[in-house]
Coordinates of C-alpha atoms in Angstrom, one line a residue:
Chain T
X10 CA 29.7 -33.1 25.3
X11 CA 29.8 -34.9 22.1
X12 CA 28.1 -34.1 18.8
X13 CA 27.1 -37.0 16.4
X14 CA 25.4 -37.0 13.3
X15 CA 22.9 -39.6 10.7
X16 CA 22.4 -40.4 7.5
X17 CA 19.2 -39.1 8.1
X18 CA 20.4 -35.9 8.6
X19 CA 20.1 -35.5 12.1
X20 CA 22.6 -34.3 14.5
X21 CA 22.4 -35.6 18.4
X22 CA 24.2 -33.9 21.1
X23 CA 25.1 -35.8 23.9
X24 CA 25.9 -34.8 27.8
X25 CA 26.0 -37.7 29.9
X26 CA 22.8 -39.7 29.6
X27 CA 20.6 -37.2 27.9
X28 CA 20.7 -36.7 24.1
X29 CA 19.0 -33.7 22.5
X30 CA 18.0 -34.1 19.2
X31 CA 17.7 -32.2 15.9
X32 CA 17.6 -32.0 12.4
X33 CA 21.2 -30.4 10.0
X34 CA 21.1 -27.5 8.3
X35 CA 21.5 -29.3 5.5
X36 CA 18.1 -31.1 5.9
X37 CA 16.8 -27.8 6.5
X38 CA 17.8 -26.4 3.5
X39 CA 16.3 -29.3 1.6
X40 CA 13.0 -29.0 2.9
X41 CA 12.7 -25.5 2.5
X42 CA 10.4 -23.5 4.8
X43 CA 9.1 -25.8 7.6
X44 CA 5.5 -24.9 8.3
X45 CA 4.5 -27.5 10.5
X46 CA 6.4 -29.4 13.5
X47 CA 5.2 -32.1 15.8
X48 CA 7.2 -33.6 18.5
X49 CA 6.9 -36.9 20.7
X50 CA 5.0 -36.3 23.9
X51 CA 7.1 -36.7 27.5
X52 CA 7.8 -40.1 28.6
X53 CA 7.6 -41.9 25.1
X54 CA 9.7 -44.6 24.7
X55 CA 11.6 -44.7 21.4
X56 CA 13.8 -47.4 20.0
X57 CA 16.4 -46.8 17.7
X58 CA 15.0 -45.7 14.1
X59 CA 11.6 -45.3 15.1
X60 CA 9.9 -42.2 14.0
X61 CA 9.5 -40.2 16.6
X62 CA 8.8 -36.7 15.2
X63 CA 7.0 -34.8 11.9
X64 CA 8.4 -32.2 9.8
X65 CA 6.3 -30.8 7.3
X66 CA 7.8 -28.0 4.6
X67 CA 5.3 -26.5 2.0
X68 CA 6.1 -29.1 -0.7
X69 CA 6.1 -32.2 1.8
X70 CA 5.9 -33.8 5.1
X71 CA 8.8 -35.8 6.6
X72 CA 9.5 -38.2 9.3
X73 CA 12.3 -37.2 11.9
X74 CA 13.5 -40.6 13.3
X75 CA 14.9 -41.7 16.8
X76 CA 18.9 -41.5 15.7
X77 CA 19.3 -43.8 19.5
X78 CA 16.8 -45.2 21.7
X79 CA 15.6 -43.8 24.7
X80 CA 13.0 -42.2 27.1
X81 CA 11.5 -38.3 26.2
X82 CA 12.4 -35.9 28.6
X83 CA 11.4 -32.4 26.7
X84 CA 9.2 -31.8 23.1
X85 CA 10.3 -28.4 21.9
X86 CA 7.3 -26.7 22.6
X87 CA 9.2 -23.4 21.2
X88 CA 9.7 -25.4 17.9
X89 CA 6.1 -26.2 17.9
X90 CA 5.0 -22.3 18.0
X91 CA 7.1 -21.5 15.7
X92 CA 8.0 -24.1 13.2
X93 CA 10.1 -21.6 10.9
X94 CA 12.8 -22.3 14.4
X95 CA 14.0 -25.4 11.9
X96 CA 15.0 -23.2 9.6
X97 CA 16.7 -20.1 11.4
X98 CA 18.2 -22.3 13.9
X99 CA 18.5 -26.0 13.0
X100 CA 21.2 -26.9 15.2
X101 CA 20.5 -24.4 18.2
X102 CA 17.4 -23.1 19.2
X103 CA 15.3 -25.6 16.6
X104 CA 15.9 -28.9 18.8
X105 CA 13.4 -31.1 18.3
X106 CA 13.3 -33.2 21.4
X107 CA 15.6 -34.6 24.5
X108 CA 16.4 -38.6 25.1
X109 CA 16.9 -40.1 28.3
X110 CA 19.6 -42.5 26.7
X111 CA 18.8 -46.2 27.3
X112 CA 22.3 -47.7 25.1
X113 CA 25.1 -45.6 25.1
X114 CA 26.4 -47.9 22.8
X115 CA 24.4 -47.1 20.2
X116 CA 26.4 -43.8 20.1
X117 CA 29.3 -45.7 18.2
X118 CA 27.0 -46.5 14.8
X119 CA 26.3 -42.9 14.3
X120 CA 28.8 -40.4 12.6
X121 CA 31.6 -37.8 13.8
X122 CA 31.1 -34.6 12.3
X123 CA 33.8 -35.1 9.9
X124 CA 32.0 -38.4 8.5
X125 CA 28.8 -36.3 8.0
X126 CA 30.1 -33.4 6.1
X127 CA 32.1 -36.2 3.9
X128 CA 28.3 -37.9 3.6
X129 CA 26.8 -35.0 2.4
X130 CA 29.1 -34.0 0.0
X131 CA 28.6 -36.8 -1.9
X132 CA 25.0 -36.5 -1.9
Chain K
X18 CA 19.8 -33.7 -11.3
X19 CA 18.2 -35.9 -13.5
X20 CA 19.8 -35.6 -16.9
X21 CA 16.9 -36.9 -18.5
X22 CA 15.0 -33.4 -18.2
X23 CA 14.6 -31.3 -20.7
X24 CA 16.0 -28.0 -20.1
X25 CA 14.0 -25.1 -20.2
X26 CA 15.8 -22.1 -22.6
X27 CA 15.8 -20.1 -19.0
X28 CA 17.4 -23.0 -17.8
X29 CA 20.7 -21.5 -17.0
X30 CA 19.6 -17.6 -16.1
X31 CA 17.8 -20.1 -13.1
X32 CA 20.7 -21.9 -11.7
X33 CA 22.6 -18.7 -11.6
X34 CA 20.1 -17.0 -9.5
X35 CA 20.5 -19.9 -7.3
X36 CA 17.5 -21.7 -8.2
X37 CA 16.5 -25.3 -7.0
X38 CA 15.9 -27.5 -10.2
X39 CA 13.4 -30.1 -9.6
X40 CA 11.9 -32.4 -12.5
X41 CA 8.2 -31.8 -13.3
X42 CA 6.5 -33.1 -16.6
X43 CA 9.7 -34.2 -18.0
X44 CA 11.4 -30.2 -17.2
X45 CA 14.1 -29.3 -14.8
X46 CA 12.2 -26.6 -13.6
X47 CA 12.6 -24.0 -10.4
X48 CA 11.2 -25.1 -7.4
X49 CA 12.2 -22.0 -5.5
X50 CA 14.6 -19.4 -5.2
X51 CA 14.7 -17.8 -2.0
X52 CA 12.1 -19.7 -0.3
X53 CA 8.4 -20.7 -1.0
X54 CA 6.8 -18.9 1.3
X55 CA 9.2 -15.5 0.5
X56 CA 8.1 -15.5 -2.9
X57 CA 4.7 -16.4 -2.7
X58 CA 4.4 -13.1 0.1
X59 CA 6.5 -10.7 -2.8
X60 CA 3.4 -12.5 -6.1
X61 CA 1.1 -11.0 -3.7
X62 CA 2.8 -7.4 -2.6
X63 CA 4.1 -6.9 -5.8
X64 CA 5.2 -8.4 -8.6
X65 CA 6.8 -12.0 -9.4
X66 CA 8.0 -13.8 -12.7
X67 CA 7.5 -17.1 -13.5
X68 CA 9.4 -18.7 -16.0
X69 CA 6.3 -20.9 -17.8
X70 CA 8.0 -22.0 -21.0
X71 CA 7.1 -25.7 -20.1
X72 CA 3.5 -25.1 -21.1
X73 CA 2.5 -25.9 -24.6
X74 CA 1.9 -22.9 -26.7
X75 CA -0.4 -24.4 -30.0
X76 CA -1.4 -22.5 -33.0
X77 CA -4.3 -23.5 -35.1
X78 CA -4.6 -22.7 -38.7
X79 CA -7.6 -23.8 -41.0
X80 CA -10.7 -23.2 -42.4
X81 CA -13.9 -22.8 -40.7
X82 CA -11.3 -22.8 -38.2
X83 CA -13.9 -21.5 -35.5
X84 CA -16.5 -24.6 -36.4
X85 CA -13.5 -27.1 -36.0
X86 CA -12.6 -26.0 -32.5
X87 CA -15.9 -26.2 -31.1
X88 CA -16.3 -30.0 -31.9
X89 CA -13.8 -30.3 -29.4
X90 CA -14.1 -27.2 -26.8
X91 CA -17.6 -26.3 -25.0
X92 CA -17.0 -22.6 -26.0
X93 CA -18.8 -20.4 -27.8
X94 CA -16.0 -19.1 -30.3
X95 CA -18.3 -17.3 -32.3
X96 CA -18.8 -14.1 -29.2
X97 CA -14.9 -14.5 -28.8
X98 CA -13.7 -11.1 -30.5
X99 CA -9.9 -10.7 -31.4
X100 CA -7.6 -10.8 -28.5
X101 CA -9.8 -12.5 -26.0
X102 CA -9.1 -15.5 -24.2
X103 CA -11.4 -18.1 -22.6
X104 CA -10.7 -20.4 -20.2
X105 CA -12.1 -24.1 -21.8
X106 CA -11.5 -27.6 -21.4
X107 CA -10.6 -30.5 -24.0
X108 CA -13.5 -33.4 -23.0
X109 CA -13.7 -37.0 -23.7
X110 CA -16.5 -39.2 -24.8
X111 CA -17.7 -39.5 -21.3
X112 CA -17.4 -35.6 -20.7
X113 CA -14.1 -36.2 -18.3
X114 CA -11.3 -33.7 -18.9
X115 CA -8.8 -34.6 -21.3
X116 CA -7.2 -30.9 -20.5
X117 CA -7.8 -27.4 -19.3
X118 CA -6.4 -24.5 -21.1
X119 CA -6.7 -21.4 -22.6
X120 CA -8.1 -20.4 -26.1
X121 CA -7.2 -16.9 -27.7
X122 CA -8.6 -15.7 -31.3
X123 CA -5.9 -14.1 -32.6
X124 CA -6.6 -12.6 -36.1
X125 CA -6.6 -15.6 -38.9
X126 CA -5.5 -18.2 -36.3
X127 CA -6.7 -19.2 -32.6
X128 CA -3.9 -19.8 -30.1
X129 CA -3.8 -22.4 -27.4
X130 CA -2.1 -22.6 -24.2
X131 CA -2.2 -26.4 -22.9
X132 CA -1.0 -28.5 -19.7
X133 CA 2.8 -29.2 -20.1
X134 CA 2.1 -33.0 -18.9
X135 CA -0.8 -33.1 -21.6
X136 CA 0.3 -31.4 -24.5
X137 CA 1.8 -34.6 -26.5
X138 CA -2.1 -36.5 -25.7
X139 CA -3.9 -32.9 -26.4
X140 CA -2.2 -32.8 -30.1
X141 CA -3.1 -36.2 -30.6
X142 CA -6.4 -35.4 -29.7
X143 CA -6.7 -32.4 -31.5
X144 CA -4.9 -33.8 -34.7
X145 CA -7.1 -36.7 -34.9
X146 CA -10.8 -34.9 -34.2
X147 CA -9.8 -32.5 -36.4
X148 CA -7.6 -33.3 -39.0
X149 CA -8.4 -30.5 -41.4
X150 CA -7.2 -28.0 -38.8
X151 CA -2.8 -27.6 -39.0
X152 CA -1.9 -27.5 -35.3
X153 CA 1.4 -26.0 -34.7
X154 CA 3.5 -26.8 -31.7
X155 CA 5.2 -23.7 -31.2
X156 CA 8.6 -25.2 -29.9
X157 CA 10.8 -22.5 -29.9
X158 CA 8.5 -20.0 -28.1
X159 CA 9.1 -19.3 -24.5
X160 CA 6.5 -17.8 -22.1
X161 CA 7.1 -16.0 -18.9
X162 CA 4.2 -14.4 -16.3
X163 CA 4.6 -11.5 -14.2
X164 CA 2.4 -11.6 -11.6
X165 CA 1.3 -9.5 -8.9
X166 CA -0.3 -5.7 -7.9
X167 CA 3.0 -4.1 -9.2
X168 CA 3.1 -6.4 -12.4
X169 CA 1.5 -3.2 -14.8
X170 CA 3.3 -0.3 -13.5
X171 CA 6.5 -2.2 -14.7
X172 CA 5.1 -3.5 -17.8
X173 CA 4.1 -0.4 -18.6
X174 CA 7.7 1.3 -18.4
X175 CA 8.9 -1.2 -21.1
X176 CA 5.6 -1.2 -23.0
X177 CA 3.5 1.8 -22.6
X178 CA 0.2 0.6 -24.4
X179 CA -0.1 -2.9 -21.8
X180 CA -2.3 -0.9 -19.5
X181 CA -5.1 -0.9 -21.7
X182 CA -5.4 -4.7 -21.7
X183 CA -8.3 -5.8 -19.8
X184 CA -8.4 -9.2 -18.0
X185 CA -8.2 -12.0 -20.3
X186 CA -7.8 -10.0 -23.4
X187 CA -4.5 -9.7 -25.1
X188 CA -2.1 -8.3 -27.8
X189 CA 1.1 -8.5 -30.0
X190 CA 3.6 -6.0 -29.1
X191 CA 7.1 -4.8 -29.2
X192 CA 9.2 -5.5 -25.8
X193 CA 12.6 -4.1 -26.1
X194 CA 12.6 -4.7 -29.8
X195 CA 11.4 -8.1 -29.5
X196 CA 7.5 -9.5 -30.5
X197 CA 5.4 -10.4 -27.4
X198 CA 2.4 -11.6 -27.5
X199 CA 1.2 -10.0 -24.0
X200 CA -2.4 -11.0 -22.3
X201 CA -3.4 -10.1 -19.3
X202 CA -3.8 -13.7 -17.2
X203 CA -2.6 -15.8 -15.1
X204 CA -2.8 -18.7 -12.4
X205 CA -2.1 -16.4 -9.4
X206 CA -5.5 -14.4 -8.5
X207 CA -3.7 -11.6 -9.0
X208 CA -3.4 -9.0 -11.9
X209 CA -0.9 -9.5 -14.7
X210 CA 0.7 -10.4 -17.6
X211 CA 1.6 -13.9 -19.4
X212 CA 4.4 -13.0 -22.5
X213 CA 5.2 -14.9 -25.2
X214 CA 8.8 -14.1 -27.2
X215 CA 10.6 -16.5 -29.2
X216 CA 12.5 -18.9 -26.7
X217 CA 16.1 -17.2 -27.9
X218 CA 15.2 -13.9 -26.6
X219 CA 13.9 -15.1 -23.5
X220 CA 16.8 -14.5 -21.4
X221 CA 17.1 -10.9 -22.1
X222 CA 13.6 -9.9 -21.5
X223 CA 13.8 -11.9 -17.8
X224 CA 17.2 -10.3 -17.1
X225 CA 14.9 -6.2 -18.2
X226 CA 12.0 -7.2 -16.0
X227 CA 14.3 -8.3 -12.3
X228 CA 16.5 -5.2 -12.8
X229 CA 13.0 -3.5 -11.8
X230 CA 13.0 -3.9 -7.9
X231 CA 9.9 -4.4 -7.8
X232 CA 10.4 -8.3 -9.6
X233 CA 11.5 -11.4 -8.7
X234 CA 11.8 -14.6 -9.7
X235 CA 9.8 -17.0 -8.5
X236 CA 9.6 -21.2 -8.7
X237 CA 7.2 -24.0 -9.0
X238 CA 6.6 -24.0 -5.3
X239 CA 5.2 -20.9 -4.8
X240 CA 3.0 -21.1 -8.1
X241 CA 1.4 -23.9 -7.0
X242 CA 0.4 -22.1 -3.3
X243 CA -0.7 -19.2 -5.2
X244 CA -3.3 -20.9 -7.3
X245 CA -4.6 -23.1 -4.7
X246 CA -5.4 -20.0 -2.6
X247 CA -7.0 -18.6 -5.7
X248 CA -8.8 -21.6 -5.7
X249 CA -7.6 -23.4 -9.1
X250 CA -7.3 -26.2 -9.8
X251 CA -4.3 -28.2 -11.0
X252 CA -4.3 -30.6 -14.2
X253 CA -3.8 -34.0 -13.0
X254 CA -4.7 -33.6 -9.7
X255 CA -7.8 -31.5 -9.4
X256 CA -8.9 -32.9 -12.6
X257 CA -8.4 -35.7 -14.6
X258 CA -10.1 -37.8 -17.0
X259 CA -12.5 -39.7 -14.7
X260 CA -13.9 -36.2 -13.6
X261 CA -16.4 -34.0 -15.1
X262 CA -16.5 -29.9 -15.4
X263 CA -19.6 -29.6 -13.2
X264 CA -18.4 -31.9 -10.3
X265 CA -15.1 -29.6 -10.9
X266 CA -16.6 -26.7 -10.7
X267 CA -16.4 -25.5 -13.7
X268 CA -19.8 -25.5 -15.5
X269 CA -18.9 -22.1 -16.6
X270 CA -16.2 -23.2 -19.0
X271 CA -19.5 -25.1 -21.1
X272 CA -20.4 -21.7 -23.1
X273 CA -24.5 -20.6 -22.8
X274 CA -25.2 -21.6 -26.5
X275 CA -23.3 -24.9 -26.3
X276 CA -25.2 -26.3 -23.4
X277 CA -28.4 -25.7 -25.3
X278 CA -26.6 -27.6 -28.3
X279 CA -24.1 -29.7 -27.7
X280 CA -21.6 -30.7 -30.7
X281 CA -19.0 -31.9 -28.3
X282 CA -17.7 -34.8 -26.5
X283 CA -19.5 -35.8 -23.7
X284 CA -22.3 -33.6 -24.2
X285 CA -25.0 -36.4 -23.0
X286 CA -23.2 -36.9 -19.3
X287 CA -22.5 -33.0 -19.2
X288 CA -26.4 -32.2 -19.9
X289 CA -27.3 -34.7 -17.4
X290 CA -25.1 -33.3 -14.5
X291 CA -26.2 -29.6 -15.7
X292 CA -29.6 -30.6 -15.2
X293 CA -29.8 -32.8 -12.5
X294 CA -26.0 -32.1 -10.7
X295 CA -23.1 -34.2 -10.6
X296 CA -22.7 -37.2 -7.3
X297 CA -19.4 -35.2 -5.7
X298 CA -18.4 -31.7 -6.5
X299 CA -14.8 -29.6 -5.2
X300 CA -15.1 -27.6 -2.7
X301 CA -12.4 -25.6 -0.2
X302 CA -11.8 -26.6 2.9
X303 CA -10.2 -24.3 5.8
X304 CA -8.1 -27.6 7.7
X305 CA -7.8 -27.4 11.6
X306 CA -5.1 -26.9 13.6
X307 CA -1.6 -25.7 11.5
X308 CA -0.4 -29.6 9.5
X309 CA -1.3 -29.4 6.5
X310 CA -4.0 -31.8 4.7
X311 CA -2.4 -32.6 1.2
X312 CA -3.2 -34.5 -2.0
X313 CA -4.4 -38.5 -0.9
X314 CA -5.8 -37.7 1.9
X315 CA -9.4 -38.8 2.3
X316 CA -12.5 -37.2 3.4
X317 CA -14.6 -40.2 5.6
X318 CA -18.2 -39.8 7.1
X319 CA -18.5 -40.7 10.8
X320 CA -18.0 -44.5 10.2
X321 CA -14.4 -43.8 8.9
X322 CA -16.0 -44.8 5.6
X323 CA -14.5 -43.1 2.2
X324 CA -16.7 -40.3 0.4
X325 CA -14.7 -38.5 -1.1
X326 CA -10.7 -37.4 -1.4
X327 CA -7.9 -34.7 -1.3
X328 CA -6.8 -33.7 -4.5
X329 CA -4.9 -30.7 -3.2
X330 CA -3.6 -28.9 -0.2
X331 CA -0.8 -27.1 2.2
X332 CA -0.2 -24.1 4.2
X333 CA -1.7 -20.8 2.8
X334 CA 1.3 -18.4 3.1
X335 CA -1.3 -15.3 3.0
X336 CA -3.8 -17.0 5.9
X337 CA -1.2 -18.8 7.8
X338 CA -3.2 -21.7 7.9
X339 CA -3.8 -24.8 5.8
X340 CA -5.6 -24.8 2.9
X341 CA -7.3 -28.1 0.6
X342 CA -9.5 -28.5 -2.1
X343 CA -11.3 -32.0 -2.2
X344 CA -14.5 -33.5 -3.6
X345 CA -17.4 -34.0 -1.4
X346 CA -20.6 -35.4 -1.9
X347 CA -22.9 -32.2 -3.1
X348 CA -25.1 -32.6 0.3
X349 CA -21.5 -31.5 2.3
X350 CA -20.6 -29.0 -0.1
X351 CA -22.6 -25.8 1.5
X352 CA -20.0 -23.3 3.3
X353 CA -19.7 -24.1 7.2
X354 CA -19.9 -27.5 6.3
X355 CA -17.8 -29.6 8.8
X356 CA -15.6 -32.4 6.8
X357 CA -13.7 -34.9 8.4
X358 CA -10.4 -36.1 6.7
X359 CA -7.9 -38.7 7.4
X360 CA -3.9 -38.5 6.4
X361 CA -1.5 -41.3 6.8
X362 CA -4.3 -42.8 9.4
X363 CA -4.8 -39.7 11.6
X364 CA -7.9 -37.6 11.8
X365 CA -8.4 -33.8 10.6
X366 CA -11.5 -32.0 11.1
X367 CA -11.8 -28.9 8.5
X368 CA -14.8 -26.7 7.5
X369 CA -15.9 -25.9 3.4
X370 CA -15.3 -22.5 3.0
X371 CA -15.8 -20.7 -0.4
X372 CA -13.3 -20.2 -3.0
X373 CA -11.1 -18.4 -3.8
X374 CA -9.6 -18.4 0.0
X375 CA -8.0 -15.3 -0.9
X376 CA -10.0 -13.1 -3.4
X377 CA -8.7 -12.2 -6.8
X378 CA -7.6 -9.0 -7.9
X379 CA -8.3 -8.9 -11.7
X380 CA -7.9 -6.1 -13.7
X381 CA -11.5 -6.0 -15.1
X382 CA -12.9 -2.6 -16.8
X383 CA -16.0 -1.6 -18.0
X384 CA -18.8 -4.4 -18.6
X385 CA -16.6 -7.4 -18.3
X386 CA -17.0 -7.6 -14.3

């Protein structure tokens, strides 16, 4: 199981060919409280940087992209519910969707967890 | 952070309470503390404070001070007695809003709180419509709010005689040795206090007000959902200059004896619009469904055609749903109303409900219901 990180401040957890998805606790802490979530449907196909999901805090709504392409297995309907999940549990329980991966190799552009906690401490 | 901000004199009691500095009208300024939605929830149960000092705080000295002002404000300044405020409105030559604000007669002068985006093009207004008037920028004065159901039984332990105020009326005391001007107001809905000290006293009279437990303090973010469930509107994007007081909402800013005669800017248009209504007027609107509607977003007839717009929205913290105001053609603006929007090209259905969406709680006594 590998973990991997963006620049967009989302983390992707890999086990074999499926990917579940998410956004850091660092973008959760700059959005502030998330009142709003909405996830890609089963089945969609996303490439690579597409936007494939909606965050919205009180101040402003944000676009969650694709950090790999793939198929959509699962929304997180629990996310959904209960949107404040981004928040309390960013990179447990406050998943945003799984990937059916379609490039594996896509896996070696993203970041280690080391490279992301360098990246945000520049920020 | 953008060192091109001016710093507010509160501006490093906030960081060390952890706040989030964002820039607004050339300010760093709190966004939030704890959260949004926590301190919007503690305005409401009890009592916040809001560092305000960004506004502009104007004194006006003169002669025939009173017949000055009101070539420039709709009031009626002659029935304002000492102490009382009144919500008014700075209007161009078309009768669009240069600024809202509020106007306090307070003994030989009249004090003005203004916009803190506006107040440079307010005194340049003001100076040059009424140059026999000395406006004075009161640049070293701070201003905090306290806000909330709990906001007078803590005032009142530090300043005994603060009870008595009445909404919108307002006083010069002594707060822990230090001259306030206290009035009861506010841009919450709720009852409480704005207080004025010199901006070098500031920090001690924030740090006496959050050792009561019952106070917080609370950012930008949750003062802006606070007034848009109290249903007011926002300078600069509830109102601007292209839009008048009675598509606003706010006819009753234009004082009884002023619509009869006139004497300020934009009286013709205003007449008109009293008389025969203005083309689109604001109304709330309860959005479907829990994402929220925001400012830009459009409101389109059936065709998808434009008629009217967004000028703000988001999630209610106190209904737990989202919330807008927008401007509608008049024939939409009756309550149950069914108004379709569209946001970033998908489609919202909401219904115009009245404002306030969550009802005040002044502190009105006697007669002035």
């Amino acid at each position: 199981m590998s973990l991997y990180f963006t620049k967009e401040h989302e983390w992707i957890r890999v086990d074999g060919d499926v990917a579940t998805v998410g956004i850091t606790d660092y973008a959760q802490s700059q959005l502030g409280d998330v009142v709003f979530v909405e996830v890609p449907a089963k089945d969609t196909q996303l490439s690579k940087g597409a936007e494939a999901a909606v965050v919205e805090s009180v101040k402003a709504a944000s676009d969650v992209y694709a950090p790999v392409s793939g198929k959509v297995l699962e929304g997180n309907a629990a996310l959904v519910d209960d949107p404040s999940l981004a928040n309390s549990d960013p990179e447990g329980g406050g998943w945003f969707f799984k990937l059916l991966l379609s490039d594996n190799h896509e896996l070696s552009e993203l970041m280690s967890a080391e490279d992301y906690k360098a990246y945000c401490d520049s920020l | 952070m953008s060192d091109s901000q001016i710093r507010l004199p509160l501006d490093a009691w906030h960081r060390d309470r952890g706040a989030r500095m964002v820039p607004f009208a050339g300010y760093s300024m709190p966004v939030q503390y704890e959260g949004i939605i926590a301190e919007h929830r503690w305005t409401r149960e009890s009592a916040g404070l809001f560092d305000v000092s960004h506004m502009g705080q104007i004194l006006a000295f003169g002669r025939d001070l009173e017949t000055a002002l009101e070539r420039v404000l709709p009031a009626d300044l002659g029935v304002l007695k000492d102490g009382r405020l009144r919500y008014s409105l700075l209007l161009n030559a078309e009768g669009g809003i240069i600024d809202d604000l509020m106007v306090t007669r307070r003994g030989d002068h009249f004090y003005l709180v203004v916009n803190a985006g506006t107040r440079e093009r307010d005194l340049q207004h003001l100076n040059r419509k009424l140059p026999g008037v000395a406006f004075d920028h009161m640049k070293e004065q701070a201003l905090l709010a306290l806000q909330g159901p709990k906001a007078g039984r803590v005032l009142s332990r530090i300043v005994a005689d603060v009870e008595k105020l009445s909404f919108m009326s307002g006083g010069m005391f002594t707060l822990s040795g230090v001259p306030a001007w206290i009035s009861r107001s506010g841009y919450t809905g709720e009852d409480g206090f704005e207080i004025s000290v010199p901006a070098r006293e500031v920090e001690a009279i924030a740090e006496l007000l959050v050792a009561h437990d019952e106070v917080k303090p609370i950012g930008l973010g949750a003062r802006d959902s606070l007034r848009l469930e109290a249903g007011l509107p926002l300078y600069g994007h509830d109102l601007d200059e292209a839009t008048t007081p009675v598509a606003a909402g706010l006819a009753f800013a234009i004082s009884k004896r002023r619509r009869e005669e006139g004497g300020f800017p934009g009286f013709e248009r205003i007449r008109r619009e009293l008389d025969e209504g203005s083309i689109v007027t604001r109304v709330g609107l309860a959005v479907e469904g829990r994402q929220p509607v925001r400012e830009g977003a459009l409101v389109v007839d059936e065709e998808g055609s434009e008629i009217g717009k967004v000028t703000s929205g988001g999630f209610s913290p106190s209904l737990e749903f989202p919330i807008a105001m927008a401007y509608v053609p008049v024939a939409m603006a009756g309550p149950g109303t069914d108004v379709r929007l569209i946001q970033r090209g998908k489609i919202f259905t909401s219904r115009v409900v009245p404002m306030p969406f969550v009802p005040h709680r002044y502190h009105r006594t006697g007669a002035a219901q």
